[in-house]
CSV table of C-alpha atoms and ligand atoms in Angstrom, one decimal:
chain,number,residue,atom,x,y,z
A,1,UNK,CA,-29.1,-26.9,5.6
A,2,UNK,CA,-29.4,-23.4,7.2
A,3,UNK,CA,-26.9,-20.8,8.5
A,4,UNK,CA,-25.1,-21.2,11.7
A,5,UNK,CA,-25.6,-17.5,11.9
A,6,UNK,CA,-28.6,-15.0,12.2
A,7,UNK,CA,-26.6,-11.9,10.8
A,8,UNK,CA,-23.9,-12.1,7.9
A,9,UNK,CA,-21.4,-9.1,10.1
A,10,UNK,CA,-18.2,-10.9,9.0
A,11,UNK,CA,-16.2,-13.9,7.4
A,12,UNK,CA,-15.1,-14.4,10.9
A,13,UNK,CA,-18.2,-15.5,12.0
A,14,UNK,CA,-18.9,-18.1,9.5
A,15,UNK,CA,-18.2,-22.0,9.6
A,16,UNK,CA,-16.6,-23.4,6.6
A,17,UNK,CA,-20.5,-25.3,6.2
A,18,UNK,CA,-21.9,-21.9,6.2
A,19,UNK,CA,-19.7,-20.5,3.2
A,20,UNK,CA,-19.9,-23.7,1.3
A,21,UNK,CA,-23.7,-23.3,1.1
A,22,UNK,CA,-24.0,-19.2,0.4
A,23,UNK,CA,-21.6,-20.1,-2.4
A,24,UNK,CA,-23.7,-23.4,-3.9
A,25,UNK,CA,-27.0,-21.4,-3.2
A,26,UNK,CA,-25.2,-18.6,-5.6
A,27,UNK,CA,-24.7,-20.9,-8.3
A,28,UNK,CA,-28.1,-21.9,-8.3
A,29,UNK,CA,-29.4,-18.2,-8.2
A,30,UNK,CA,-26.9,-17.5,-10.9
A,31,UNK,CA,-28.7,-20.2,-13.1
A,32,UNK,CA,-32.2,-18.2,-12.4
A,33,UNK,CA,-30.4,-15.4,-13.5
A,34,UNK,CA,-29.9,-16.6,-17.0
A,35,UNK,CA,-33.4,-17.3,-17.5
A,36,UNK,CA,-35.5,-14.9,-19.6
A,37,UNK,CA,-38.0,-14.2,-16.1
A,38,UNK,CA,-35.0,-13.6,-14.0
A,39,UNK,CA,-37.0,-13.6,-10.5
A,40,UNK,CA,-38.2,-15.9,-7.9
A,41,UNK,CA,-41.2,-15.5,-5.4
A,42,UNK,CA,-38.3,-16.3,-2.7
A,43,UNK,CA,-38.5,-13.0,-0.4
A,44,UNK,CA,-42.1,-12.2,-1.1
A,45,UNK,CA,-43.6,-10.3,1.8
A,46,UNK,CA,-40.0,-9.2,3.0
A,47,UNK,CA,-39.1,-5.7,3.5
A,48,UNK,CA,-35.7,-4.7,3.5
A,49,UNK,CA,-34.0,-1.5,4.0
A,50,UNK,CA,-30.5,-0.6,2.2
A,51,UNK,CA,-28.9,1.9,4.9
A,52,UNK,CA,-25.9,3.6,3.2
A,53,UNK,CA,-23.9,6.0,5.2
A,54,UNK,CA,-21.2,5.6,3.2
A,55,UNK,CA,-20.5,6.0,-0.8
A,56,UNK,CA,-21.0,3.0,-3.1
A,57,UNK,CA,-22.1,2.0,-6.3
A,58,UNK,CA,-21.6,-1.9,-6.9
A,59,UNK,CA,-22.6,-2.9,-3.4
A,60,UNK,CA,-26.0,-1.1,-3.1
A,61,UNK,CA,-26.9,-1.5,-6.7
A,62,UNK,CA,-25.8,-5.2,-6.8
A,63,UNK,CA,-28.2,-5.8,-3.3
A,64,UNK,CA,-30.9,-3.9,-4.8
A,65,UNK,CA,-31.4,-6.0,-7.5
A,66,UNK,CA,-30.7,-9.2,-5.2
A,67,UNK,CA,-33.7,-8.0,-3.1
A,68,UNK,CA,-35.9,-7.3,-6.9
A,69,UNK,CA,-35.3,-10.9,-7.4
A,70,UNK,CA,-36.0,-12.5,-4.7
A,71,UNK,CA,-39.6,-10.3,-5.0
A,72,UNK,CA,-38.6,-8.3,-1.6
A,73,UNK,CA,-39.8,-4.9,-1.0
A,74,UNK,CA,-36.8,-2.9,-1.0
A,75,UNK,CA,-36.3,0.8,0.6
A,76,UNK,CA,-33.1,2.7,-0.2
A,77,UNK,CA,-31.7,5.1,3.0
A,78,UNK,CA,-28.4,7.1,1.8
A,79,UNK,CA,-27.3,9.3,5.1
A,80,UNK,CA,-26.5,12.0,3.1
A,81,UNK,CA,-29.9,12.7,1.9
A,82,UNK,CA,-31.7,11.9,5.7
A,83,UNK,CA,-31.8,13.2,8.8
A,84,UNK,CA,-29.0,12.0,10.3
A,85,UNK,CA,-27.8,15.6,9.0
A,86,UNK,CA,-29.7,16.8,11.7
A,87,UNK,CA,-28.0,14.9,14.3
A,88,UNK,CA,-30.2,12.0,14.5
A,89,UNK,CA,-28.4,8.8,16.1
A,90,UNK,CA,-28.0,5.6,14.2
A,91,UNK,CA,-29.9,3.6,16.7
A,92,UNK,CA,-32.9,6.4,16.7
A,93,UNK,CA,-32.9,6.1,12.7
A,94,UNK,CA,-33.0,2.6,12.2
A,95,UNK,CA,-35.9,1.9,15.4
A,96,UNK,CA,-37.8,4.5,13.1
A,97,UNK,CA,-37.4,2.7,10.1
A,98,UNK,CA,-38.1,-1.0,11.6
A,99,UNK,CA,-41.6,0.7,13.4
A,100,UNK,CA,-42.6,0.8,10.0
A,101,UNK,CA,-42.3,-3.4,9.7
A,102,UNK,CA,-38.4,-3.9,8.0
A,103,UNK,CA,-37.2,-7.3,8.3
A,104,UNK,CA,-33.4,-7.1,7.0
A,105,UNK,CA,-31.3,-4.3,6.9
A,106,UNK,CA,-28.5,-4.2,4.7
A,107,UNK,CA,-25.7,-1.4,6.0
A,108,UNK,CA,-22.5,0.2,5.0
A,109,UNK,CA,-20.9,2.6,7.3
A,110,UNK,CA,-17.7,4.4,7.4
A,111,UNK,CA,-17.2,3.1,11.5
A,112,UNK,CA,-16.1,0.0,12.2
A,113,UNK,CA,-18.1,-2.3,14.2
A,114,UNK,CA,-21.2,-0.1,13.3
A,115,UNK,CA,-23.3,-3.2,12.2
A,116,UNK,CA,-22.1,-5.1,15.1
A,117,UNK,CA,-23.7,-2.4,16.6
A,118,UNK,CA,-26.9,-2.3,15.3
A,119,UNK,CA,-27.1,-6.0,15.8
A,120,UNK,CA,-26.6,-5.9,19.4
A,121,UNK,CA,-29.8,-3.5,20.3
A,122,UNK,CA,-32.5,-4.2,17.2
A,123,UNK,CA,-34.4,-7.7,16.4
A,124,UNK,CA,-33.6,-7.6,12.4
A,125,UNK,CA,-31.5,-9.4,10.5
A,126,UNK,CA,-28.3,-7.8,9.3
A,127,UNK,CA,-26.3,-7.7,6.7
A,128,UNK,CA,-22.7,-5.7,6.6
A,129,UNK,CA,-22.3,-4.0,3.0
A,130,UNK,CA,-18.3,-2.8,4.4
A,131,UNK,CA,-18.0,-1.4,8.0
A,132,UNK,CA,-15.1,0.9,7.8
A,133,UNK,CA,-11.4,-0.8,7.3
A,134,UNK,CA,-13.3,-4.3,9.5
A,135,UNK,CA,-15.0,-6.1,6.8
A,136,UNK,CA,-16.7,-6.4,3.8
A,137,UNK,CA,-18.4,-10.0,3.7
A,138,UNK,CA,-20.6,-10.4,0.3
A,139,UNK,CA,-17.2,-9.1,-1.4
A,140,UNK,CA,-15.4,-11.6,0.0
A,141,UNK,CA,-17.7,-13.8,-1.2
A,142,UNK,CA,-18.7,-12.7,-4.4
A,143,UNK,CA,-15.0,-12.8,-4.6
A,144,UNK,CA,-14.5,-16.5,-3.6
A,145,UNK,CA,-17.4,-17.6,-6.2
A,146,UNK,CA,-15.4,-15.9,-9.1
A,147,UNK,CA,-12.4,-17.6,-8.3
A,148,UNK,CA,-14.3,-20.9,-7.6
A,149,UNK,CA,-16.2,-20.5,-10.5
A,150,UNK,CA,-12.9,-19.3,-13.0
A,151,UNK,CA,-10.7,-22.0,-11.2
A,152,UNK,CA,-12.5,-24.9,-10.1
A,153,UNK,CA,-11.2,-25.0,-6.6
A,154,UNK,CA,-10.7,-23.0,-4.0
A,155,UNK,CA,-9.0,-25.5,-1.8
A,156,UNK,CA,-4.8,-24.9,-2.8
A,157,UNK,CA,-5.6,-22.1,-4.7
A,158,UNK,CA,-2.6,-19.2,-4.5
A,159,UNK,CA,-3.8,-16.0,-4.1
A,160,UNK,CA,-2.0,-12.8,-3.5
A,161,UNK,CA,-4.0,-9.6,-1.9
A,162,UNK,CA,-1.8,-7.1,-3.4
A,163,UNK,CA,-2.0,-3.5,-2.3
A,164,UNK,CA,-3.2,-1.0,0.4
A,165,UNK,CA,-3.9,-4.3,3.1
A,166,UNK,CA,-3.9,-1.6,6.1
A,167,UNK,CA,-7.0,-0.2,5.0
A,168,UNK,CA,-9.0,-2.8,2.7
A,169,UNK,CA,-11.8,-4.7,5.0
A,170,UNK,CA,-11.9,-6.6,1.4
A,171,UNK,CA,-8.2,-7.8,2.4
A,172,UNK,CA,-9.8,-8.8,5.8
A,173,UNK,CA,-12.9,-10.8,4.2
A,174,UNK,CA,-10.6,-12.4,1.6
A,175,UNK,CA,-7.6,-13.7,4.4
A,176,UNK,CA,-10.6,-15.0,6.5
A,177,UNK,CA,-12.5,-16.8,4.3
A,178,UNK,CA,-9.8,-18.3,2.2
A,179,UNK,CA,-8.2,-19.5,4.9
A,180,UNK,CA,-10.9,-21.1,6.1
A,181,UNK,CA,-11.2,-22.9,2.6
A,182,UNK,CA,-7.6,-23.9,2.2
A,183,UNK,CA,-6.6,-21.5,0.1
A,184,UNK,CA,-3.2,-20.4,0.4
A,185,UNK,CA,-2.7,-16.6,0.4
A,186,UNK,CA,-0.2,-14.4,0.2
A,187,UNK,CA,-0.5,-10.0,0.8
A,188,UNK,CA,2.1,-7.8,-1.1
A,189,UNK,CA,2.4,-4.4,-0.9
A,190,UNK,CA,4.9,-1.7,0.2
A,191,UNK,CA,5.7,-2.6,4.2
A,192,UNK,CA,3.9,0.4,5.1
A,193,UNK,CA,0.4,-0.4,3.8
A,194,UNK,CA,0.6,-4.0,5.5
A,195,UNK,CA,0.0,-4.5,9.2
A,196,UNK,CA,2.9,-6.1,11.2
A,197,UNK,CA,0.7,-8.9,13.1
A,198,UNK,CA,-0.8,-9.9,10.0
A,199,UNK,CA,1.5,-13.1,8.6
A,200,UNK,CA,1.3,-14.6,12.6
A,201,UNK,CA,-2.4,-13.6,13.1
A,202,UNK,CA,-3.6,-15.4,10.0
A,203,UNK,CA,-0.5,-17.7,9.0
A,204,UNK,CA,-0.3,-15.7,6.0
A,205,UNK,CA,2.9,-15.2,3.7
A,206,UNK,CA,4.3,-11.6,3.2
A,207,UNK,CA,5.7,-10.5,0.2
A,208,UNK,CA,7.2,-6.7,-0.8
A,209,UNK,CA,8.3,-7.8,-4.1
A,210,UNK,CA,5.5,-6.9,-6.4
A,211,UNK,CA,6.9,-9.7,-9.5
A,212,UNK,CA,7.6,-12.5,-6.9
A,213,UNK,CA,4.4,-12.2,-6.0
A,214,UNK,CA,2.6,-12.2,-8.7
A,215,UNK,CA,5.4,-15.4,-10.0
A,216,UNK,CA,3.8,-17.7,-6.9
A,217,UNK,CA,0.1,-17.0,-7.3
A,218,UNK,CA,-2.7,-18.7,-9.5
A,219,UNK,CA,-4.6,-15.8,-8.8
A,220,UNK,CA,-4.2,-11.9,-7.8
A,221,UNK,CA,-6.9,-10.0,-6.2
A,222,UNK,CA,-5.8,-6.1,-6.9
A,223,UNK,CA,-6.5,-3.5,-4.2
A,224,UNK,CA,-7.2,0.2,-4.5
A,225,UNK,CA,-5.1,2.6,-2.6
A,226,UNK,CA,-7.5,4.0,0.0
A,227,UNK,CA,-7.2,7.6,-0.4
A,228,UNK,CA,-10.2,8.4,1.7
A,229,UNK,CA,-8.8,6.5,5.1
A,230,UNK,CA,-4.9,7.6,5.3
A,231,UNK,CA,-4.3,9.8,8.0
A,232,UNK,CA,-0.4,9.5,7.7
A,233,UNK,CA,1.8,9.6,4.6
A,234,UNK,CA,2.1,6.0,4.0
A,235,UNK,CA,4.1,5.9,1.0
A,236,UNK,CA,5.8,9.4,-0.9
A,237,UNK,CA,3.4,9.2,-4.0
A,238,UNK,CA,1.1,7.9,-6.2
A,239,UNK,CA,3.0,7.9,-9.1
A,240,UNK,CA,6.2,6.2,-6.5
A,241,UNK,CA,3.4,3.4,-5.5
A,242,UNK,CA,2.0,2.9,-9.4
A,243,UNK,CA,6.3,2.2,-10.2
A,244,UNK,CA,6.6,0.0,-7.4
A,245,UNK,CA,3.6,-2.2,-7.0
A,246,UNK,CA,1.2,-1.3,-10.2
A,247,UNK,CA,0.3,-3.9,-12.7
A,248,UNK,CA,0.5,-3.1,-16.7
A,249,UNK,CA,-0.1,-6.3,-19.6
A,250,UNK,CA,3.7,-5.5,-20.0
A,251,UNK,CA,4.2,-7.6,-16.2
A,252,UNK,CA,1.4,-9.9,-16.8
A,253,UNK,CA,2.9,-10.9,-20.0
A,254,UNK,CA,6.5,-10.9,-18.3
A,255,UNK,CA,5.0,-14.0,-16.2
A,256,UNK,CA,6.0,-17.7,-16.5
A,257,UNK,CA,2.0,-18.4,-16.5
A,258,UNK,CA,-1.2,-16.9,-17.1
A,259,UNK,CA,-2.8,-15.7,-13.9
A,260,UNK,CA,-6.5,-14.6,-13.3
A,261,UNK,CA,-6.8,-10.7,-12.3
A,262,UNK,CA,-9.8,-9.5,-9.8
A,263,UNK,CA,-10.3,-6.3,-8.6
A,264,UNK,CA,-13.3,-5.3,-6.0
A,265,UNK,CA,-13.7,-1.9,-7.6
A,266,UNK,CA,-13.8,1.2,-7.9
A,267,UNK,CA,-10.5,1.2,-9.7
A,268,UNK,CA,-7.5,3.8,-9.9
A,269,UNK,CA,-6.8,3.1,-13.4
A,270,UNK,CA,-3.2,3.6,-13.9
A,271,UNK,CA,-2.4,3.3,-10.0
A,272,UNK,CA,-2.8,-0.3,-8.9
A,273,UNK,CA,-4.2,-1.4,-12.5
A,274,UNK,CA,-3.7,0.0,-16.1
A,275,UNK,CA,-6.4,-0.1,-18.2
A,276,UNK,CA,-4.5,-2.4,-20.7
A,277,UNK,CA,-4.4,-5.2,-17.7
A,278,UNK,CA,-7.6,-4.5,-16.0
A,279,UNK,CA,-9.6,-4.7,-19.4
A,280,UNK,CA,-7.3,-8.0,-20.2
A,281,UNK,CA,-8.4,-11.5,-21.5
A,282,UNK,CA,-7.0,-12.4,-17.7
A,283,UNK,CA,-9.3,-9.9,-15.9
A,284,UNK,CA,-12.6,-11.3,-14.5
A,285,UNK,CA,-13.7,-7.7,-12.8
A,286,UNK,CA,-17.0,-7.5,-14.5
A,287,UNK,CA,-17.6,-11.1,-14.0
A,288,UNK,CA,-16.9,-10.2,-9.7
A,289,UNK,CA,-19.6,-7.3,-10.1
A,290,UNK,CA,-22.4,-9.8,-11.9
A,291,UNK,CA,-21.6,-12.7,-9.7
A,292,UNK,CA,-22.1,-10.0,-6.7
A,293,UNK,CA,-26.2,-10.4,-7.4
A,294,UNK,CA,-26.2,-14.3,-6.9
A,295,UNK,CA,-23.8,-14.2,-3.8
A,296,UNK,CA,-26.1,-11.5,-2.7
A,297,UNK,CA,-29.2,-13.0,-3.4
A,298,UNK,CA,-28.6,-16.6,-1.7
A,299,UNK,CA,-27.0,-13.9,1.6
A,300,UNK,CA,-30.9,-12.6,2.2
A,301,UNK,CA,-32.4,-16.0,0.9
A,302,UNK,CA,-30.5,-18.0,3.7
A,303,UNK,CA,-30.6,-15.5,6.6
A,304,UNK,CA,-34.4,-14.9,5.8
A,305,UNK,CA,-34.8,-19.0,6.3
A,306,UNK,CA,-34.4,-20.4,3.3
A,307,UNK,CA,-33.5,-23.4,1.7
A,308,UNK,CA,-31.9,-23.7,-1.6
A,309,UNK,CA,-34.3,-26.6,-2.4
A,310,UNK,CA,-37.0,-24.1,-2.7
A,311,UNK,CA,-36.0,-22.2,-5.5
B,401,CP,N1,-16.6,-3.2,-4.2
B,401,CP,C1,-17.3,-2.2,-3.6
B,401,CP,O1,-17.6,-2.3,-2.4
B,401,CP,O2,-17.6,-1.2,-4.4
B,401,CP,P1,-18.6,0.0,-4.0
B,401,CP,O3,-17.9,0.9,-3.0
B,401,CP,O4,-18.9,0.8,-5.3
B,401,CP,O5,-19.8,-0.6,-3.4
């Protein structure tokens, strides 16, 4: 069994196949990761470069350690500390890096399409850690092995994508590949914050009432207001938006079931999430952020040529 793919750029990209194995291959690295040696020889003689133009803690920590235990030689590239502040392009930074022998590079930047890019003009393997509002892929499927691994299917599983959809390539990674597991979804938000084409493009439901949504699902996936990408007012206040659409353990508890609550981070306590939900019996947030290592880890394993067999 092997990837249908040479990069992981997006959900959209992969065959059901594909995501079934990253996400058995995960369970397998999440067993090495319980052992008291938590490494394998897996990615010995690979060199990998994490290329961050944009901010992040979970992502580029969580690959990091990925690439530490699969043995890989890791570098660490943050734009803000390079010289890209002197102008240098993206395509003239990475062909410097790969002269000196990287195999993979792992990227997050703030444009859209950038590692779609990159993939078009260099021979490496890549990996998209978030391309602008596009998508964010080992989220999505870090996200789909906690609710996998919480629920026990992801086939029929409701899920609601609640929040600032517009902006959230999270929102994208999630509709594509649950959808192409037979999950049903379901985004809610304030009609502003949630694109028009969105139910027809991905025979999704749409839902504007923050309760009814949370009433249908089995599981809610909790979205940050992105701050950072509105140019336009899209709703009159944070404090307006935390009224209409925030979630408190008085809600949860209002319920006529106990639902599961994920959250990609970094959270806006007391905007989309109070602290008294998000720290909950029903949150599995921290749980999303260790399972990110295992998804991440069977991501370089595969696309460097393994097989999960090897391990
Ligand atoms: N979930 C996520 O991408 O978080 P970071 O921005 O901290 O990597």
């Amino acid at each position: 069994m092997s990837l249908t793919t040479k990069h992981l750029l997006g959900i959209k990209d992969l065959t059901p196949a594909d995501i079934q194995l990253i996400l058995d291959t995960a369970t397998q690295f999440k067993e090495v990761l319980q052992r008291p040696i938590k490494k394998v020889p897996s990615l010995r003689d690979v060199t990998i470069v994490n290329l961050f133009y944009e901010n992040s803690t979970r992502t580029r920590i969580s690959f990091e350690l990925a690439e530490k235990r699969l043995s890989a030689d890791t570098i660490n590239f943050a734009a803000s500390a390079s010289s890209v502040s002197k102008g240098e392009t993206l395509l003239d930074t990475v062909n410097n890096i790969l002269s000196m022998k990287v195999d993979m590079v792992v990227m997050r930047h703030s444009a859209s399409g950038a590692p779609h890019f990159l993939a078009k003009h260099i021979p490496a393997a890549i990996v998209n850690a978030g391309d602008g509002i596009n998508e964010h892929p080992t989220q999505g499927l870090l996200d789909a092995f906690s609710m996998r691994e919480k629920t026990g299917k992801l086939d029929g599983l409701k899920v609601a994508i609640i929040g600032d959809i517009m902006h959230s390539r999270v929102a994208m990674s999630n509709i594509y590949l649950l959808k192409k597991m037979g999950a049903e979804v379901t985004v809610a938000g304030p009609p502003t914050l949630i694109p028009k084409y969105i139910q027809q493009a991905f025979d999704i439901r749409v839902e504007y009432n923050l309760k009814k949504a949370l009433e249908w699902c089995d599981v809610a996936n909790v979205l940050r207001i992105q701050l950072e990408r509105q140019n336009q007012v899209l709703f009159s206040s944070l404090r307006e938006y935390s009224l209409a659409y925030g979630i408190n353990k008085q809600l949860l508890d209002s319920l006529n079931k106990e639902i599961v609550i994920m959250h990609p981070g970094p959270i806006n306590r007391g905007v989309e999430l109070d602290s008294d939900a998000a720290d909950s019996k029903q949150s599995i947030i921290l749980q999303q952020v260790e399972n990110g290592v295992a998804v991440r880890m069977a991501v370089l394993y595969l696309l460097a040529g393994g097989r999960a067999e090897n391990n």
